[in-house]
Each structure stands twice: as C-alpha cells, then as structure tokens.
C-alpha cells in the first residue's frame, strides 16, 4: 500500500504500537505442530538475517526460569496442548523484540540498526486475541507464512522428534490435544489473515530443502531485495 494511504488510515485508526511497523518487519510463522516452522526459520535467519523468536521456546524458557510466577501455569497448558494466556506470551515476545533491537542497534547489516529490524515470530498468533493484541499494540505484522501438511505426516515427525527432543508434549497423547487446539483455535487465525490477503501458504510435505526453495522465494519477493 502506498505510504500516504497507510498514513491517512493510521490517522483515523490510531494504533498504539510499541514498535513502528515501518521500521520493524514482522512475519508470523504458522502451521500445525511438526510442520517444520523452526527448521525453515533457521534457514531464513541464515539467508536474510532475521531474528527468530519462537513463542513456544520463549514459553519453555520462562517456565524453567527460576522465580517465574508463570512456570506452573505454562507447564500445565503446554502438557495439555492448550494456549497459555495471551498476556504472558505477548509480554515475552515484546521483551524479546526490544532486547534484540537494542542489541543490534549499531549493526546496520541486513535491515537492522537505528531501531530497524526483521523478525520471524514462530508459532504465533495461535489464538485470535493474540493476533489483535500484537498487531495493534506491539507491531503490525506484514504477512503470515503458513506451512501445510497432513496430520499423518505431522504425527510421524513429532514422534520421531520425541525420541530426542526431551519435550514433555512430544508424546502421542499430548500431540492429539495439540492437533485439536490447532484446528479449533489456531486455524481461525489463519482464516482471518487469509481474508485480509496476508497468508502465504507453503506445502510442507516435501524435504526441508524443497520446502525452503518456496519459503525463500516468497520472503525474498516481499522484502523486495
Ligand atoms: O510452537 P510449539 O509447538 O513449540 O508450542 C508448544 C506449546 O506452547 C503449545 O502447544 C502451547 O501450549 C504453547 N503455546 C501457546 N501460545 C503460543 C505458542 C505456543 O500457548 N502462541
Ligand atoms: Mg517450534
């Protein structure tokens, strides 16, 4: 959208973003559990210098942080495959973005420096309220990368990963609950962004490199580099 129209729109719908979306480029990364979001993000970090923030990883770190008031709440929700209350997750993401912008403020490579930055927010938003809170109060996202494959493929990958991941939720019982939450609670988020023409859907069934060919092209086009 031309910058002037964007500015006029914002005049009538003032958002109180913490980070200016003209400077901070946020991509949401969604897909069922085991779709390969983290793997694809790691490759995007290498190629384009993104900062990769996984909502699940941030929650697990907070759960294990000594003295955290949210530890038990997070553990219970993760084991049950449920969504942790949004304020907790949004707060962690907001702090992580601020810390990263501060850390990289002197380094002007690949879209960084001077308050600018580019972020992959992985596994988020998983629930409609998270989408609104983040877009309006943290930083308006540019688009959603959505990785799609069948539940059979997801289940096989997660059971394989569960042999070594040490994650309490990579077992068949938790996985079934996570699938249910994904369909009932997270798919409406994808549908919402689809209506706004903000979803790039990528077939995540094939090999990591095949999937990445599509991922990389889609991101490159939108970063206009
Ligand atoms: O993305 P990942 O599979 O690592 O997420 C693990 C768990 O963390 C989810 O099943 C859910 O319990 C929790 N989570 C959440 N809200 C998010 C992301 C993850 O509650 N936005
Ligand atoms: Mg992940």
Coordinates of C-alpha atoms and ligand atoms in Angstrom, one line a residue:
X1 CA 0.0 0.0 0.0
X2 CA 1.4 3.5 -0.8
X3 CA 2.8 5.1 2.3
X4 CA 0.5 8.1 2.1
X5 CA -2.7 5.9 2.2
X6 CA -1.2 4.0 5.1
X7 CA -0.5 7.2 7.0
X8 CA -4.0 8.5 6.4
X9 CA -5.5 5.2 7.6
X10 CA -3.5 5.4 10.7
X11 CA -4.7 8.9 11.3
X12 CA -8.2 7.6 11.6
X13 CA -7.3 4.4 13.4
X14 CA -4.5 5.3 15.6
X15 CA -2.7 2.2 16.9
X16 CA -0.5 2.4 19.9
X17 CA 2.2 0.2 18.6
X18 CA 5.3 -0.2 20.7
X19 CA 7.4 -0.8 17.6
X20 CA 6.9 1.1 14.4
X21 CA 5.9 -1.3 11.6
X22 CA 7.7 0.9 9.1
X23 CA 10.9 0.1 10.8
X24 CA 10.3 -3.4 12.3
X25 CA 9.4 -6.1 9.8
X26 CA 7.4 -8.9 11.4
X27 CA 6.5 -12.2 9.7
X28 CA 4.2 -14.6 11.6
X29 CA 5.0 -18.2 11.0
X30 CA 2.2 -20.7 11.5
X31 CA 1.5 -24.4 10.8
X32 CA 0.5 -27.5 12.7
X33 CA 2.9 -28.8 15.3
X34 CA 5.7 -30.6 13.5
X35 CA 5.2 -28.7 10.2
X36 CA 8.8 -27.6 10.2
X37 CA 8.4 -24.0 11.2
X38 CA 11.5 -23.9 13.4
X39 CA 13.6 -25.6 10.7
X40 CA 12.5 -23.2 8.0
X41 CA 13.0 -20.2 10.3
X42 CA 16.6 -21.3 11.0
X43 CA 17.3 -21.2 7.2
X44 CA 15.7 -17.8 6.8
X45 CA 17.9 -16.5 9.7
X46 CA 21.0 -17.6 7.7
X47 CA 19.9 -16.1 4.4
X48 CA 18.2 -12.9 5.4
X49 CA 19.5 -12.0 8.9
X50 CA 16.1 -12.4 10.6
X51 CA 15.8 -12.7 14.4
X52 CA 13.9 -15.9 15.1
X53 CA 11.5 -15.7 18.0
X54 CA 9.7 -19.0 18.8
X55 CA 6.7 -18.4 21.1
X56 CA 7.0 -22.0 22.3
X57 CA 10.7 -21.7 23.0
X58 CA 10.2 -18.4 24.9
X59 CA 7.4 -20.0 27.0
X60 CA 9.6 -23.1 27.8
X61 CA 12.5 -20.7 28.8
X62 CA 10.1 -18.8 31.1
X63 CA 8.7 -22.0 32.5
X64 CA 12.2 -23.0 33.5
X65 CA 13.3 -19.6 34.8
X66 CA 13.9 -19.7 38.5
X67 CA 11.4 -17.4 40.3
X68 CA 9.0 -17.1 37.4
X69 CA 5.4 -16.6 38.6
X70 CA 4.2 -18.3 35.4
X71 CA 6.2 -21.5 35.5
X72 CA 3.4 -23.9 36.6
X73 CA 0.8 -22.2 34.5
X74 CA 2.9 -22.6 31.4
X75 CA 3.8 -26.2 32.2
X76 CA 0.2 -27.3 32.6
X77 CA -1.0 -25.6 29.4
X78 CA 1.8 -27.0 27.3
X79 CA 1.3 -30.5 28.6
X80 CA -2.4 -30.2 27.8
X81 CA -1.7 -28.7 24.4
X82 CA -3.7 -25.6 25.4
X83 CA -2.9 -22.0 24.7
X84 CA -1.1 -20.1 27.5
X85 CA -2.9 -16.9 28.5
X86 CA -2.1 -14.4 25.8
X87 CA -0.7 -11.6 28.0
X88 CA 2.1 -13.9 29.1
X89 CA 3.2 -14.8 25.6
X90 CA 2.8 -11.3 24.1
X91 CA 4.8 -9.9 27.0
X92 CA 7.6 -12.4 26.4
X93 CA 7.7 -11.5 22.7
X94 CA 7.6 -7.8 23.3
X95 CA 10.6 -8.1 25.7
X96 CA 12.5 -10.3 23.3
X97 CA 12.0 -7.8 20.4
X98 CA 13.1 -4.9 22.5
X99 CA 16.2 -6.7 23.6
X100 CA 17.1 -7.7 20.1
X101 CA 16.6 -4.2 18.7
X102 CA 18.8 -2.9 21.5
X103 CA 21.5 -5.5 20.9
X104 CA 21.7 -4.9 17.1
X105 CA 21.2 -1.1 17.1
X106 CA 24.8 -0.4 16.0
X107 CA 24.9 -3.1 13.4
X108 CA 23.3 -1.9 10.2
X109 CA 23.5 -5.1 8.2
X110 CA 20.5 -6.8 6.5
X111 CA 17.8 -4.4 7.6
X112 CA 19.0 -3.7 11.1
X113 CA 20.2 -0.7 13.1
X114 CA 18.7 2.5 14.3
X115 CA 15.5 1.0 15.6
X116 CA 15.1 -1.1 12.5
X117 CA 14.9 -4.9 12.5
X118 CA 13.3 -8.0 11.0
X119 CA 11.6 -10.8 13.0
X120 CA 10.2 -14.2 12.4
X121 CA 7.6 -14.7 15.1
X122 CA 7.2 -18.5 15.1
X123 CA 4.1 -20.4 16.5
X124 CA 2.2 -17.2 17.0
X125 CA -0.6 -16.0 17.0
X126 CA -2.2 -19.2 18.0
X127 CA -5.5 -17.7 19.1
X128 CA -7.5 -14.7 17.7
X129 CA -6.9 -12.4 20.7
X130 CA -3.1 -12.8 20.3
X131 CA -3.4 -11.6 16.7
X132 CA -5.3 -8.4 17.6
X133 CA -3.2 -7.6 20.7
X134 CA 0.1 -8.0 18.8
X135 CA -0.9 -6.2 15.6
X136 CA -2.5 -3.3 17.4
X137 CA -0.3 -2.9 20.5
X138 CA 3.1 -4.4 19.7
X139 CA 3.8 -4.1 15.9
X140 CA 1.6 -4.7 12.9
X141 CA 2.7 -7.9 11.1
X142 CA 3.5 -7.8 7.4
X143 CA 2.2 -11.3 6.5
X144 CA 1.9 -14.9 7.6
X145 CA 3.9 -17.9 6.3
X146 CA 1.7 -20.9 6.7
X147 CA 3.2 -24.4 6.4
X148 CA 0.7 -27.1 5.5
X149 CA 0.8 -30.9 5.5
X150 CA -1.4 -33.8 6.7
X151 CA -1.9 -34.9 10.3
X152 CA -0.3 -38.2 9.4
X153 CA 2.9 -36.5 8.4
X154 CA 2.9 -34.2 11.4
X155 CA 2.4 -37.2 13.8
X156 CA 5.2 -39.2 12.3
X157 CA 7.6 -36.2 12.5
X158 CA 6.6 -35.4 16.1
X159 CA 7.0 -39.0 17.3
X160 CA 10.4 -39.1 15.6
X161 CA 11.4 -35.8 17.2
X162 CA 10.1 -37.0 20.6
X163 CA 12.8 -39.7 20.7
X164 CA 15.4 -36.9 21.3
X165 CA 13.6 -33.6 21.9
X166 CA 13.0 -34.1 25.6
X167 CA 9.8 -32.2 25.2
X168 CA 7.0 -33.1 27.6
X169 CA 4.4 -32.7 24.8
X170 CA 6.0 -34.8 22.1
X171 CA 4.1 -37.9 23.1
X172 CA 1.0 -39.3 21.3
X173 CA -1.5 -38.1 24.0
X174 CA -0.3 -34.5 24.0
X175 CA 0.1 -34.5 20.3
X176 CA -3.6 -35.4 19.7
X177 CA -4.5 -32.5 22.0
X178 CA -2.2 -30.1 20.2
X179 CA -3.8 -31.1 16.9
X180 CA -7.3 -30.4 18.3
X181 CA -6.2 -27.0 19.6
X182 CA -4.6 -26.2 16.3
X183 CA -7.8 -26.9 14.3
X184 CA -10.2 -25.3 16.7
X185 CA -8.3 -22.3 18.0
X186 CA -5.4 -21.6 15.6
X187 CA -7.0 -22.2 12.2
X188 CA -9.4 -19.3 12.7
X189 CA -6.4 -17.0 12.9
X190 CA -5.1 -18.3 9.6
X191 CA -8.6 -17.8 8.1
X192 CA -8.7 -14.3 9.4
X193 CA -5.4 -13.3 7.8
X194 CA -6.5 -15.1 4.6
X195 CA -9.5 -12.8 4.4
X196 CA -7.0 -9.9 4.6
X197 CA -4.9 -11.4 1.9
X198 CA -1.9 -11.8 4.2
X199 CA -1.3 -15.6 4.0
X200 CA 1.4 -17.3 2.0
X201 CA 0.7 -21.0 2.1
X202 CA 3.6 -23.4 1.6
X203 CA 3.3 -27.1 1.1
X204 CA 5.5 -28.5 3.9
X205 CA 5.2 -32.2 3.0
X206 CA 8.5 -32.5 1.0
X207 CA 12.1 -32.4 2.0
X208 CA 13.5 -29.5 4.1
X209 CA 15.4 -28.1 1.0
X210 CA 12.4 -28.4 -1.3
X211 CA 10.2 -26.6 1.2
X212 CA 12.8 -23.9 1.7
X213 CA 13.0 -23.1 -2.1
X214 CA 9.4 -21.9 -1.8
X215 CA 9.9 -20.2 1.5
X216 CA 13.0 -18.3 0.5
X217 CA 11.4 -17.1 -2.8
X218 CA 8.3 -15.9 -1.0
X219 CA 10.2 -14.0 1.6
X220 CA 12.7 -12.5 -0.9
X221 CA 9.9 -11.2 -3.0
X222 CA 8.3 -9.4 -0.1
X223 CA 11.4 -8.0 1.4
X224 CA 11.9 -6.6 -2.1
X225 CA 15.6 -7.4 -2.3
Ligands
LIG1 O1 5.1 -23.9 18.9 P1 5.4 -25.0 19.9 O2 4.9 -26.3 19.4 O3 6.8 -25.0 20.5 O4 4.4 -24.7 21.2 C1 4.4 -25.5 22.3 C2 3.2 -25.2 23.2 O5 3.4 -23.8 23.7 C3 1.9 -25.1 22.5 O6 1.3 -26.4 22.4 C4 1.1 -24.3 23.5 O7 0.8 -25.0 24.7 C5 2.1 -23.2 23.9 N1 2.0 -22.0 23.1 C6 1.0 -21.1 23.3 N2 0.8 -20.0 22.6 C7 1.6 -19.8 21.5 C8 2.6 -20.7 21.2 C9 2.8 -21.8 22.0 O8 0.3 -21.3 24.3 N3 1.4 -18.7 20.8
LIG2 MG1 8.8 -24.9 17.0

